[in-house]
Short mmCIF file of N, CA and C in Angstrom, two decimals:
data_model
loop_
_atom_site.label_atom_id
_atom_site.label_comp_id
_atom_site.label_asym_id
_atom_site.label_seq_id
_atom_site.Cartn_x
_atom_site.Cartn_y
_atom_site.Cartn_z
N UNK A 1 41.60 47.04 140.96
CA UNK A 1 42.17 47.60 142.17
C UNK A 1 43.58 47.03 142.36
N UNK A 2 44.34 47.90 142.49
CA UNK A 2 46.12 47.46 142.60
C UNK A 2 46.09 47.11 144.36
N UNK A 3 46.95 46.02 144.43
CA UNK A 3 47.04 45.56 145.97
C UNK A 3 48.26 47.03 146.06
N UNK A 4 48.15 47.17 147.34
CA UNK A 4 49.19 48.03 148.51
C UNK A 4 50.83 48.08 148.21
N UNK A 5 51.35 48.96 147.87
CA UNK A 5 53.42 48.62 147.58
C UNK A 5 53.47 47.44 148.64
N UNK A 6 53.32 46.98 149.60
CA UNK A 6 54.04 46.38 151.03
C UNK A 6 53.37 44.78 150.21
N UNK A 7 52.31 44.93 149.90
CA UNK A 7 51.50 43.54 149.56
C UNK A 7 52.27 43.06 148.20
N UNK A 8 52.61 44.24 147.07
CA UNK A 8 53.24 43.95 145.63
C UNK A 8 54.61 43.58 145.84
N UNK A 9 55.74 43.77 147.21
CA UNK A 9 56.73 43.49 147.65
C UNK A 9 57.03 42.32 148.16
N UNK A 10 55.93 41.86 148.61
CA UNK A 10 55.99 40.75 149.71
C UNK A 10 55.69 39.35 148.50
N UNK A 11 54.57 39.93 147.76
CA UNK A 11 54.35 38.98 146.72
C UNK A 11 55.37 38.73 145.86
N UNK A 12 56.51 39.40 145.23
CA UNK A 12 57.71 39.46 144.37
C UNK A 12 58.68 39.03 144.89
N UNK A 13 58.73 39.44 146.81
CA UNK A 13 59.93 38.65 146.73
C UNK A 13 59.46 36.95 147.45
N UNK A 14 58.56 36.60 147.56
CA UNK A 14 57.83 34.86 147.41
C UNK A 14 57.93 34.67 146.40
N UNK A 15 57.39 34.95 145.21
CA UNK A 15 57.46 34.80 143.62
C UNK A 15 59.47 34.66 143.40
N UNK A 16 60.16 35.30 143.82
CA UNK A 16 61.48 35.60 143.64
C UNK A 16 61.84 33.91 144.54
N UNK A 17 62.09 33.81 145.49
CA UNK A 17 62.20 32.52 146.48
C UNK A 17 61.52 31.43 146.44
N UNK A 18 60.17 31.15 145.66
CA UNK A 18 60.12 30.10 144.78
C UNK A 18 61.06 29.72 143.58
N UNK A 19 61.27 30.76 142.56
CA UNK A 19 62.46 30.52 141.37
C UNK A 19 63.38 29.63 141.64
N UNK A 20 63.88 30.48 143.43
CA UNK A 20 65.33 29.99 143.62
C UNK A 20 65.33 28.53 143.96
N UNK A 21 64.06 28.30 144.81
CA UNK A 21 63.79 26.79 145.19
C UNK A 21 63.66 25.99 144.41
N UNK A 22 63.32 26.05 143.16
CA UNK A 22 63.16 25.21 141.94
C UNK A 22 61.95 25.19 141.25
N UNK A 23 61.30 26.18 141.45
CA UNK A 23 59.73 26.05 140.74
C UNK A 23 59.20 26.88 140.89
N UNK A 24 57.97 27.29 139.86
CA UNK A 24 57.18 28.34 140.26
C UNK A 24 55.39 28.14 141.20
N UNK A 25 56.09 28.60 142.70
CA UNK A 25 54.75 28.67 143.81
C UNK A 25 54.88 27.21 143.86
N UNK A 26 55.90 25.74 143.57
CA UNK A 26 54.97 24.58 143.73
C UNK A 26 56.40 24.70 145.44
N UNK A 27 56.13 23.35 145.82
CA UNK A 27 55.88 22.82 147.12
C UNK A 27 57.35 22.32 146.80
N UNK A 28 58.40 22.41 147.78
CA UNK A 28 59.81 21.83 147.25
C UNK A 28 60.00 21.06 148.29
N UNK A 29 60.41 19.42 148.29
CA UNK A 29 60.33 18.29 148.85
C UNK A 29 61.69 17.82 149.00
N UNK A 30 62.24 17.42 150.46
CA UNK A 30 63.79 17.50 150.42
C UNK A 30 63.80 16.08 150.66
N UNK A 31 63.92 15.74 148.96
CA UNK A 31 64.68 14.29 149.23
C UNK A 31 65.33 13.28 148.82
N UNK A 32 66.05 13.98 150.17
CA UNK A 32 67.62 13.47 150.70
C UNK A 32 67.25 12.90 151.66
N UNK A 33 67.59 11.48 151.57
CA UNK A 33 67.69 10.42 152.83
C UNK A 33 68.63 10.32 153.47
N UNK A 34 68.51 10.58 154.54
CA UNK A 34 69.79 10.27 155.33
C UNK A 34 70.22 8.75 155.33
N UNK A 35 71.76 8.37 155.19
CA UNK A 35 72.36 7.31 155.50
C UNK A 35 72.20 6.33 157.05
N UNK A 36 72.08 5.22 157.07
CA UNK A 36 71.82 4.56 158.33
C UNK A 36 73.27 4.97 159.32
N UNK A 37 74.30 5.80 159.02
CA UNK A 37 75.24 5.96 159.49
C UNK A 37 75.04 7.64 160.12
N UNK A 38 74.64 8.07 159.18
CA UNK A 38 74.44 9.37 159.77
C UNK A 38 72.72 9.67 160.84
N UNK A 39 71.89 8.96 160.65
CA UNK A 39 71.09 8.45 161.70
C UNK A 39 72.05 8.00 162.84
N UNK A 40 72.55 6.93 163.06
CA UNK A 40 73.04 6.60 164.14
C UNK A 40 73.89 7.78 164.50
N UNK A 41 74.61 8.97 163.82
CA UNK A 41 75.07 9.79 164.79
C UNK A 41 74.55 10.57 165.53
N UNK A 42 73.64 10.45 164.66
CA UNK A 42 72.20 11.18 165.39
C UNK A 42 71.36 10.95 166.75
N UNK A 43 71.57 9.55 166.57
CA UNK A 43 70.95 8.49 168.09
C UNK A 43 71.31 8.92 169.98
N UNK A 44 70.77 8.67 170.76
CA UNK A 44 71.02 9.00 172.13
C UNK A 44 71.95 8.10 172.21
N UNK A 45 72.81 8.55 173.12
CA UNK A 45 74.02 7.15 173.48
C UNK A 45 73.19 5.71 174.36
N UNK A 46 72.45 6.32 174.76
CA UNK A 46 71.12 4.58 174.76
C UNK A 46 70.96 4.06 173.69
N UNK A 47 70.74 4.66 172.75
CA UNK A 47 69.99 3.84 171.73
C UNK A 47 71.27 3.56 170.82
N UNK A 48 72.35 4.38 170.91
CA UNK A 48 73.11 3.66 170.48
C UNK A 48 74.10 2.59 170.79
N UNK A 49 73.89 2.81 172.35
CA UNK A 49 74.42 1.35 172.78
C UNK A 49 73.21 -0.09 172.58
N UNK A 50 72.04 0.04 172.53
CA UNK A 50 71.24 -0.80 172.02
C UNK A 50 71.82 -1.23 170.63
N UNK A 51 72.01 -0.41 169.72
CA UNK A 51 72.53 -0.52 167.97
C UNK A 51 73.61 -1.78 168.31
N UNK A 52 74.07 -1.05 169.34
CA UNK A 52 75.86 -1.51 169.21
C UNK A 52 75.82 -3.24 169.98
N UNK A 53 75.06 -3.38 170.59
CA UNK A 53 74.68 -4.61 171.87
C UNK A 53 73.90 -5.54 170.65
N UNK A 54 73.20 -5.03 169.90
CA UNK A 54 72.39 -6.49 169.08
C UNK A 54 73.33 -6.55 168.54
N UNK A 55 74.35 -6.05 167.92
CA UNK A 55 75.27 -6.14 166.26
C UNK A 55 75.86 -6.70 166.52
N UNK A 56 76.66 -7.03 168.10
CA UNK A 56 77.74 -7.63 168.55
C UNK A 56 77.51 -9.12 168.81
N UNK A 57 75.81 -9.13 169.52
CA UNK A 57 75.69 -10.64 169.69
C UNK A 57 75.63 -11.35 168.13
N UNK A 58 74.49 -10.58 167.36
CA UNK A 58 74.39 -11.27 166.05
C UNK A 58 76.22 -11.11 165.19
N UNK A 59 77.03 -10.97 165.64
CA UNK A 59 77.85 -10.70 164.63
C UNK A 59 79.43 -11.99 165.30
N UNK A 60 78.71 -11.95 166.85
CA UNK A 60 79.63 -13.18 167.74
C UNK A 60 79.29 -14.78 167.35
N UNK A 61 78.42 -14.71 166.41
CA UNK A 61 77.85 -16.11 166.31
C UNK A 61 78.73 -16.49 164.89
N UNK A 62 79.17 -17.91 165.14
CA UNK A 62 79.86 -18.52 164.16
C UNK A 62 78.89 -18.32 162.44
N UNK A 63 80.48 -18.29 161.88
CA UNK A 63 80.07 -18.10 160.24
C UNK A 63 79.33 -17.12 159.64
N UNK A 64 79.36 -15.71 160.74
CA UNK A 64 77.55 -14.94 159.88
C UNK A 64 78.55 -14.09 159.08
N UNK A 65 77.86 -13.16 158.28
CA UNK A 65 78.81 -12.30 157.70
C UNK A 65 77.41 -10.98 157.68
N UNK A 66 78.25 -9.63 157.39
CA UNK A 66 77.25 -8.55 157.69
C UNK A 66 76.63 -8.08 156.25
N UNK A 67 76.08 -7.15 155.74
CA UNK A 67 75.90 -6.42 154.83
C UNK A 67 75.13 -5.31 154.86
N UNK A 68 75.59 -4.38 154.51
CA UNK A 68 75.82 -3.24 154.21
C UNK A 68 75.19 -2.37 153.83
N UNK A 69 73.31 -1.51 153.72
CA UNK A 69 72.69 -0.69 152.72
C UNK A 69 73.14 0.56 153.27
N UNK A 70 72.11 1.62 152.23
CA UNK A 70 72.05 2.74 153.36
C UNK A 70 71.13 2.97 154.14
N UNK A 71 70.10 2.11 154.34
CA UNK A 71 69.15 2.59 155.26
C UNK A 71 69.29 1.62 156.63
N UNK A 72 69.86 0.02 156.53
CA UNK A 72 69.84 -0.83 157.37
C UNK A 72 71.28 -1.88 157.28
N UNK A 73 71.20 -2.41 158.30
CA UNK A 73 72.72 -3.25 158.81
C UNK A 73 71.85 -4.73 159.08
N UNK A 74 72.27 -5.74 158.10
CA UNK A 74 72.06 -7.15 157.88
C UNK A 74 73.11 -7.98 158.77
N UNK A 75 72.66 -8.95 159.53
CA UNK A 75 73.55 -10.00 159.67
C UNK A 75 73.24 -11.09 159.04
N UNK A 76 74.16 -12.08 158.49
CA UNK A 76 73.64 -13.24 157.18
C UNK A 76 74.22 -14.26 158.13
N UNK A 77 73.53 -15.26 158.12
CA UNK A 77 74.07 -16.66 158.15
C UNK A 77 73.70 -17.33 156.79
N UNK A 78 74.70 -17.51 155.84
CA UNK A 78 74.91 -18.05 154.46
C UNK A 78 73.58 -16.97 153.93
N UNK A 79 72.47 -17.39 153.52
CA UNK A 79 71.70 -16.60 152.51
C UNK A 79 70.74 -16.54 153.85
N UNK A 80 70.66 -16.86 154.74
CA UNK A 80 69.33 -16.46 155.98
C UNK A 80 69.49 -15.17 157.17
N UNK A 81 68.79 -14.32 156.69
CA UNK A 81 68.83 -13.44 157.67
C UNK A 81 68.74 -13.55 159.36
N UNK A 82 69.29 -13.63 159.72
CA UNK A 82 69.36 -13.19 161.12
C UNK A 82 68.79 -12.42 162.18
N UNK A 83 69.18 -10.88 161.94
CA UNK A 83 68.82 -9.84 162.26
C UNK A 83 68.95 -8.73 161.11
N UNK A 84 67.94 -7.86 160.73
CA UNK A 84 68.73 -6.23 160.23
C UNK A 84 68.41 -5.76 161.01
N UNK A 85 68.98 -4.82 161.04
CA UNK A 85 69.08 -3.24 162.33
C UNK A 85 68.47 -2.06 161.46
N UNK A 86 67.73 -1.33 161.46
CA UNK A 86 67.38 -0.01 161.01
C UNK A 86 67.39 0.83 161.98
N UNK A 87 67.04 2.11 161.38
CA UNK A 87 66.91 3.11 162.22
C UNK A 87 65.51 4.28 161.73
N UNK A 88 64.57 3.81 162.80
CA UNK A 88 63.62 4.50 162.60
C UNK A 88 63.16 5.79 163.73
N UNK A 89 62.60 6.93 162.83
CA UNK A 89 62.27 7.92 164.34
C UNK A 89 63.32 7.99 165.04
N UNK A 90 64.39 7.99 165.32
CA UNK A 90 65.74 7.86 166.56
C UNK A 90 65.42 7.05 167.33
N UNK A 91 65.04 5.95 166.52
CA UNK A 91 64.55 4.65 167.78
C UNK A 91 65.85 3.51 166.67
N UNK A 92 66.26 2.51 167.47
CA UNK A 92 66.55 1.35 166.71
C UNK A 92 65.51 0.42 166.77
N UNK A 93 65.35 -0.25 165.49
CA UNK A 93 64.77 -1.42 164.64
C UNK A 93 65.66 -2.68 164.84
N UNK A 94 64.96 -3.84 165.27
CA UNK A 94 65.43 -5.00 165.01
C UNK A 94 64.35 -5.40 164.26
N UNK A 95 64.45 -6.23 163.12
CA UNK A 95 63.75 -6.66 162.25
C UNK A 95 64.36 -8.20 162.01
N UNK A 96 63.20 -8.75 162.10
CA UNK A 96 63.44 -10.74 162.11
C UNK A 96 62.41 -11.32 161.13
N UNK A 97 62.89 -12.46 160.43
CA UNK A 97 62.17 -12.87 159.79
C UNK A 97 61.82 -14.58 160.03
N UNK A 98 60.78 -14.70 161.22
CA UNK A 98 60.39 -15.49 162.22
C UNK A 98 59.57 -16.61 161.90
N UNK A 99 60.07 -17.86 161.27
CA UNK A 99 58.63 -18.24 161.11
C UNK A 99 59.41 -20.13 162.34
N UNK A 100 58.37 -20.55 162.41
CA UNK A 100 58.66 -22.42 162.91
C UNK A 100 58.52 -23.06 162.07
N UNK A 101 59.72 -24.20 162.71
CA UNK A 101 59.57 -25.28 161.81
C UNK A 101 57.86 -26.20 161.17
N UNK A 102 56.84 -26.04 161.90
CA UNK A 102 55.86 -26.58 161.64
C UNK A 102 55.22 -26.02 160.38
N UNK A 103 55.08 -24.41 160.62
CA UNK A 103 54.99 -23.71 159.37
C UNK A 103 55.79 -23.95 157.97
N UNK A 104 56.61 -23.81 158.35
CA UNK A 104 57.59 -24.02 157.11
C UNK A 104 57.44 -25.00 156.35
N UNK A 105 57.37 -26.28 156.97
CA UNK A 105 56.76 -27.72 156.79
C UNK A 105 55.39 -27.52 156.13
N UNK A 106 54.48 -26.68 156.11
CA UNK A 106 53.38 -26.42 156.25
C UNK A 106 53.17 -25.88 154.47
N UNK A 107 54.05 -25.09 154.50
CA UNK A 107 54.42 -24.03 153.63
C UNK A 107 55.17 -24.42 152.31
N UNK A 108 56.02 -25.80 152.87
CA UNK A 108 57.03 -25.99 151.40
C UNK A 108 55.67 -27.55 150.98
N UNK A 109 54.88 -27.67 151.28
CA UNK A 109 54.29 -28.90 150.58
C UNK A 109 53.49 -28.39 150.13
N UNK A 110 53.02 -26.91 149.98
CA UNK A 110 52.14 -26.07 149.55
C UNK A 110 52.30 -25.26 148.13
N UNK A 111 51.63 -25.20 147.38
CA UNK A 111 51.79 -24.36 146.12
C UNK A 111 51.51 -23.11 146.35
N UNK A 112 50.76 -22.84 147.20
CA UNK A 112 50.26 -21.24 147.92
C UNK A 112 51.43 -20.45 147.79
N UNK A 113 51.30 -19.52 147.67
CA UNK A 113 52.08 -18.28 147.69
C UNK A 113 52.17 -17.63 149.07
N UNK A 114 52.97 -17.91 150.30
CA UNK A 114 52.81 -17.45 151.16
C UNK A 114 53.88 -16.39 151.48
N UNK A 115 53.31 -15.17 152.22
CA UNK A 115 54.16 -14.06 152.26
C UNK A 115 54.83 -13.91 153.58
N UNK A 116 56.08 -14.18 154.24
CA UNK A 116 56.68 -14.02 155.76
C UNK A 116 56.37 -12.61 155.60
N UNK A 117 55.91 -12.10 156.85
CA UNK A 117 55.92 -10.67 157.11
C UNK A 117 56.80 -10.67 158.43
N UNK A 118 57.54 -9.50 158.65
CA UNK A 118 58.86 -9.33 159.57
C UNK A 118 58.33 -9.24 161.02
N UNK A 119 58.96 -9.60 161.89
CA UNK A 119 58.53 -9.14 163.32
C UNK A 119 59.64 -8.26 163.59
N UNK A 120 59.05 -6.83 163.79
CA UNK A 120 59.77 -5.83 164.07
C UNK A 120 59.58 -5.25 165.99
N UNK A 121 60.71 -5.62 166.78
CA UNK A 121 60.99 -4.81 167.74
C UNK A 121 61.72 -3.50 167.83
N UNK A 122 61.17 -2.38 167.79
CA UNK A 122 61.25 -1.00 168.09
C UNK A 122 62.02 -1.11 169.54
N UNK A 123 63.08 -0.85 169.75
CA UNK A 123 64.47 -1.12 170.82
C UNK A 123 64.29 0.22 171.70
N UNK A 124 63.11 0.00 172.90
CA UNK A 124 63.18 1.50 173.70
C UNK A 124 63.78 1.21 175.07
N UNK A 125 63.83 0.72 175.37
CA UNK A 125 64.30 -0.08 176.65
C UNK A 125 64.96 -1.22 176.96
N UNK A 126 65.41 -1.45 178.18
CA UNK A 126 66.52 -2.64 178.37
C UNK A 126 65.05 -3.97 178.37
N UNK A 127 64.02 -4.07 178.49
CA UNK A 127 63.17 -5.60 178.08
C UNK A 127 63.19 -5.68 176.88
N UNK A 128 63.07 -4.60 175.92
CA UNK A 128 63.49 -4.82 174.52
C UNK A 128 64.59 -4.87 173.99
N UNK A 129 65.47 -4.43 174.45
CA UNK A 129 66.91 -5.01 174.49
C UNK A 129 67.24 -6.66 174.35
N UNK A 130 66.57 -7.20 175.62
CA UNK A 130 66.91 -8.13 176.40
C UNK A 130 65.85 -9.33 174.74
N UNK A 131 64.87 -8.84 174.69
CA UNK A 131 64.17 -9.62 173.70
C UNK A 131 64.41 -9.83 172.63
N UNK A 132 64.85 -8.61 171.71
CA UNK A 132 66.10 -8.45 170.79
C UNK A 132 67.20 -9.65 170.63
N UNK A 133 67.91 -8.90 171.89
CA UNK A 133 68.76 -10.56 171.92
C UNK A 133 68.66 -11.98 171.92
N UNK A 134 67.35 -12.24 172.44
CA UNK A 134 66.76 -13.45 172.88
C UNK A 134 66.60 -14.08 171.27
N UNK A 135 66.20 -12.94 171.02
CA UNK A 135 65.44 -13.26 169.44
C UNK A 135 66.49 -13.68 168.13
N UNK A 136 67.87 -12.68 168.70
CA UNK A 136 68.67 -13.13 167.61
C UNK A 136 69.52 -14.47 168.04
N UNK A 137 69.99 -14.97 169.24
CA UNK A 137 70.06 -16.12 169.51
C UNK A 137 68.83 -17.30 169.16
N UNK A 138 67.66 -17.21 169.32
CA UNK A 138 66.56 -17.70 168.87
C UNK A 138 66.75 -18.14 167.33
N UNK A 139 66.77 -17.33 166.29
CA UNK A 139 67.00 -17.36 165.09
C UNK A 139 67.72 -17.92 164.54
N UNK A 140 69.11 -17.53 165.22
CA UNK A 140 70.71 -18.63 164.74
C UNK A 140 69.81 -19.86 165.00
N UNK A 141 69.78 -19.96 166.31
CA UNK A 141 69.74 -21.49 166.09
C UNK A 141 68.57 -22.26 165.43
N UNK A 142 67.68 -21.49 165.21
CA UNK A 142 66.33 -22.13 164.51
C UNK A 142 67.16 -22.20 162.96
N UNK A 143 67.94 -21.41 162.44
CA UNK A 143 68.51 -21.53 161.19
C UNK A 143 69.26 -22.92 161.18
N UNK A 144 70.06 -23.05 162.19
CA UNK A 144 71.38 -24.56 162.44
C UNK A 144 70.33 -25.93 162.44
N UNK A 145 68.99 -25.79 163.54
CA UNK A 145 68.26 -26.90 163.04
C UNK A 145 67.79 -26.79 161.94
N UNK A 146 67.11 -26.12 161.05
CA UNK A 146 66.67 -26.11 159.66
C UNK A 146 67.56 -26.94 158.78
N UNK A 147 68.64 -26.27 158.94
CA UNK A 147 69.88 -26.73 158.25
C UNK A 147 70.24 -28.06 158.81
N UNK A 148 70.15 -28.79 160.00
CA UNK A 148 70.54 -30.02 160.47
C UNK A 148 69.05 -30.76 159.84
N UNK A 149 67.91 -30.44 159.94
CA UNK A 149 66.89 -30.94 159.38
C UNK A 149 66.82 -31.38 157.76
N UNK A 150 67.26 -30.29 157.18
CA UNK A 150 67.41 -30.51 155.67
C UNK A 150 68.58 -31.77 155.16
N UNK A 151 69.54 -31.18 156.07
CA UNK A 151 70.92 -32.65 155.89
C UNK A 151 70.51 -33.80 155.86
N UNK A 152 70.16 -33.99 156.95
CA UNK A 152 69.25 -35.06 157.67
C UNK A 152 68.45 -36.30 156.23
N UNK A 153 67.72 -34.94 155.89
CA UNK A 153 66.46 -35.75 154.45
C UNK A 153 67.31 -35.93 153.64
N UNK A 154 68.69 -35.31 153.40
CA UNK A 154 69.44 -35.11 151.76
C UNK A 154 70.10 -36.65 152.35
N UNK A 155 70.57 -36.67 153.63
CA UNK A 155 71.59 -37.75 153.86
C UNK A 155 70.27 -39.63 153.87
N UNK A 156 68.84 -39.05 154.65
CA UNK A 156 67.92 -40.45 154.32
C UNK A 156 67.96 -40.64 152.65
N UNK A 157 67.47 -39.43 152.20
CA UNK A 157 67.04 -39.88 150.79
C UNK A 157 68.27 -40.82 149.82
N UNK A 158 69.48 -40.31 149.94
CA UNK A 158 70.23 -41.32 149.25
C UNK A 158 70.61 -42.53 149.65
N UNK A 159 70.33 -42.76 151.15
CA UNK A 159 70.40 -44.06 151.73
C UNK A 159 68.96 -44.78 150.92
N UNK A 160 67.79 -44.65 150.79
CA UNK A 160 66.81 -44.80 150.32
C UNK A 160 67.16 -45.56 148.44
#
């Protein structure tokens, strides 16, 4: 049984507009990632003044330097992260990599393989804003004692 002219038309030109898409009848997958730059043009002017309000505190703090992907915006203090910024859903990402000094302590006398997993605040509002910030001030300075802590042992041990 021959399908209907309207049904043999409709089928040829789908069969025709798959070709053009790149395949025959399969499923064509667009991907192209957008740049963390072209996301942010994308952003509400809230959320992009959120973007713009963490970058400035993490970027006002002595010695950090930034870097650069396409999906996220790093602030470095020497090799320790700070803050990155992403952009997820048209939401901003602050992403921290949080641990205490007790842990750490905990962690370097250990042979274990332990994995930091990120504490990510999703930036929807001015309390997350406000925590954001808290957090990247938090961080600097948990990095400056680390670093005053480590001196500290390098400067006992050779007195020793």
């Amino acid at each position: 049984e021959e399908p209907s002219p309207e049904v043999a038309e409709e089928e040829a030109a789908t069969e025709e507009q798959a070709e053009e898409e790149g395949g025959e009848g399969g499923v064509v997958f667009d991907n192209t990632k957008k740049t963390l730059w072209e996301l942010y043009a994308e952003l509400s002017p809230e959320q992009r003044g959120y973007f713009d309000k963490i970058r400035a505190r993490a970027e006002s703090k002595e010695k950090v330097r930034s870097s650069e992907s396409k999906s996220a915006y790093t602030i470095l203090y020497g090799r320790d992260k700070v803050v990155r910024l992403r952009i997820r859903r048209k939401a901003v990402e602050a992403v921290f990599f949080v641990t205490d000094s007790a842990f750490k302590r905990l962690k370097d006398g250990s042979d274990a393989k332990i994995k930091e997993t990120a504490t990510v605040i999703r930036v929807s509002n001015d309390e997350y804003l406000n925590l954001a910030l808290e957090t990247v001030d938090y961080k600097y300075g948990a990095i400056n004692e680390e670093r005053a802590a480590k001196k500290a042992e390098r400067k006992k041990k050779k007195t020793e």
